[in-house]
PDB file of C-alpha atoms in Angstrom:
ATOM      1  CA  UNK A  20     112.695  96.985 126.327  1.00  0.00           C
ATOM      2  CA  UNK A  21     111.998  98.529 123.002  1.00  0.00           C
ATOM      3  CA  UNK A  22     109.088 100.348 122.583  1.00  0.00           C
ATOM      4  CA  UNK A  23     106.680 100.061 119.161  1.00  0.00           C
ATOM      5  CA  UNK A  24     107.777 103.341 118.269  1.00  0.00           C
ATOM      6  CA  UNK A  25     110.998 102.629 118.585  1.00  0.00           C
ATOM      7  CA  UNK A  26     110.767  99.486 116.242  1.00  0.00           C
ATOM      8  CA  UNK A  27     109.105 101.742 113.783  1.00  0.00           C
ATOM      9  CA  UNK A  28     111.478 104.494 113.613  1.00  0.00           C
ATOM     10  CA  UNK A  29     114.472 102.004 113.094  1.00  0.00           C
ATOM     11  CA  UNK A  30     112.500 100.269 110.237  1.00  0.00           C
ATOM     12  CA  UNK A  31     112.232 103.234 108.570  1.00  0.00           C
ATOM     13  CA  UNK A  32     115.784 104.279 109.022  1.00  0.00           C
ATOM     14  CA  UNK A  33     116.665 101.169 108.164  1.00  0.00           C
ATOM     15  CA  UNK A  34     114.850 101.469 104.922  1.00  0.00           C
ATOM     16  CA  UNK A  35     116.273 105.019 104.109  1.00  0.00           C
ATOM     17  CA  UNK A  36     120.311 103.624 104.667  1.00  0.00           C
ATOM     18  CA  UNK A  37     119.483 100.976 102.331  1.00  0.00           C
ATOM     19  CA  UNK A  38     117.911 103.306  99.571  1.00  0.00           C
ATOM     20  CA  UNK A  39     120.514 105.589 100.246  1.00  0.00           C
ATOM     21  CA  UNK A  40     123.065 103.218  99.820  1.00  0.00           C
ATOM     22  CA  UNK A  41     121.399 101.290  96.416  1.00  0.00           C
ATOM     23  CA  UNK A  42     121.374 104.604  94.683  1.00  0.00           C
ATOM     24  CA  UNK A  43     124.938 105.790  95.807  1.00  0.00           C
ATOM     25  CA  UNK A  44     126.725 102.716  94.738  1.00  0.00           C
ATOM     26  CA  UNK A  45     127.101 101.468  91.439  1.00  0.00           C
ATOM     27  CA  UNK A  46     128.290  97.848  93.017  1.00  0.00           C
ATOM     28  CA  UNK A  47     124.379  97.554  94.739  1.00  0.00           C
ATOM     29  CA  UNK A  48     122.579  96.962  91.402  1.00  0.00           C
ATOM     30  CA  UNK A  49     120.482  94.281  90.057  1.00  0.00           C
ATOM     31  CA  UNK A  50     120.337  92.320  93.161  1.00  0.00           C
ATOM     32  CA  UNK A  51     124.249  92.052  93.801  1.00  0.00           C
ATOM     33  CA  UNK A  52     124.967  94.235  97.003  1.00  0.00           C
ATOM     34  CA  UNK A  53     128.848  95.299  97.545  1.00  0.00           C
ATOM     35  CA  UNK A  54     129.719  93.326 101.423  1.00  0.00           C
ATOM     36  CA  UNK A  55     128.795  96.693 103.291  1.00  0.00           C
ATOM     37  CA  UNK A  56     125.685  96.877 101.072  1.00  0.00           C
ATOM     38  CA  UNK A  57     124.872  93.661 102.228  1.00  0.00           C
ATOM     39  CA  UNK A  58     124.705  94.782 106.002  1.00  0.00           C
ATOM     40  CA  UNK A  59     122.748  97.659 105.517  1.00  0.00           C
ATOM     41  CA  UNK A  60     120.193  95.492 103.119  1.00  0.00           C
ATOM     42  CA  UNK A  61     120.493  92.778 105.776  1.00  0.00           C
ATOM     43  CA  UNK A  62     119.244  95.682 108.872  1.00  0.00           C
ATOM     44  CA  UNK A  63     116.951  96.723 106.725  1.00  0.00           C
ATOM     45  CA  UNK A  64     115.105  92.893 106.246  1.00  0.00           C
ATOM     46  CA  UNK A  65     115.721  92.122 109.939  1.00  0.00           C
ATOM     47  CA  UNK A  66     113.673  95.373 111.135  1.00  0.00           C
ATOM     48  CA  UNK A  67     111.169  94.757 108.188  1.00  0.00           C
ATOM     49  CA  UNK A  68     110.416  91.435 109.479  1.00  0.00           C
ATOM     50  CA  UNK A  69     109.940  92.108 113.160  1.00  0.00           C
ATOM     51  CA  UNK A  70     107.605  94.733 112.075  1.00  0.00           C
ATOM     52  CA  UNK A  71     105.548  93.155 109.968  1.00  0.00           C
ATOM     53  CA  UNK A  72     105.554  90.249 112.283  1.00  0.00           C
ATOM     54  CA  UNK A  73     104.197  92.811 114.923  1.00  0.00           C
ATOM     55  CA  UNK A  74     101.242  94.171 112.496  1.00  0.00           C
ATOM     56  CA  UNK A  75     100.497  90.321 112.317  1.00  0.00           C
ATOM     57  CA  UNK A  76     100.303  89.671 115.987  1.00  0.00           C
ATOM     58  CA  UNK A  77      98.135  92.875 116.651  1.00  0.00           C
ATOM     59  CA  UNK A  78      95.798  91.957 113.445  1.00  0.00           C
ATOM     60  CA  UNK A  79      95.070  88.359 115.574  1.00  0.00           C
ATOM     61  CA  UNK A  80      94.099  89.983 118.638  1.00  0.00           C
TER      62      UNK A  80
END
């Protein structure tokens, strides 16, 4: 089982590759990720999801 923390720590990891990746290659501009881009920008909206959708479930107890 994952714990909240854990959840949190990948978003944010997640969020850092796919920075890290936009401003390190010129084929990830304007919208147009390269096919690894893609994953990483892909993890990234996955985990941002889940957590938001988290926030959402604790703001409705």
């Amino acid at each position: 089982m994952t714990t909240k923390d854990d959840l949190f720590q990948r978003y944010m990891r997640a969020f850092q590759d796919s920075t890290d990746h936009t401003s390190a290659c010129g084929s990830c501009q304007d919208d147009q990720p390269c096919q690894d881009g893609a994953l990483v920008h892909e993890r990234f909206a996955r985990l941002q999801d889940a957590y938001r959708a988290r926030l959402s479930q604790q703001q409705r107890r």
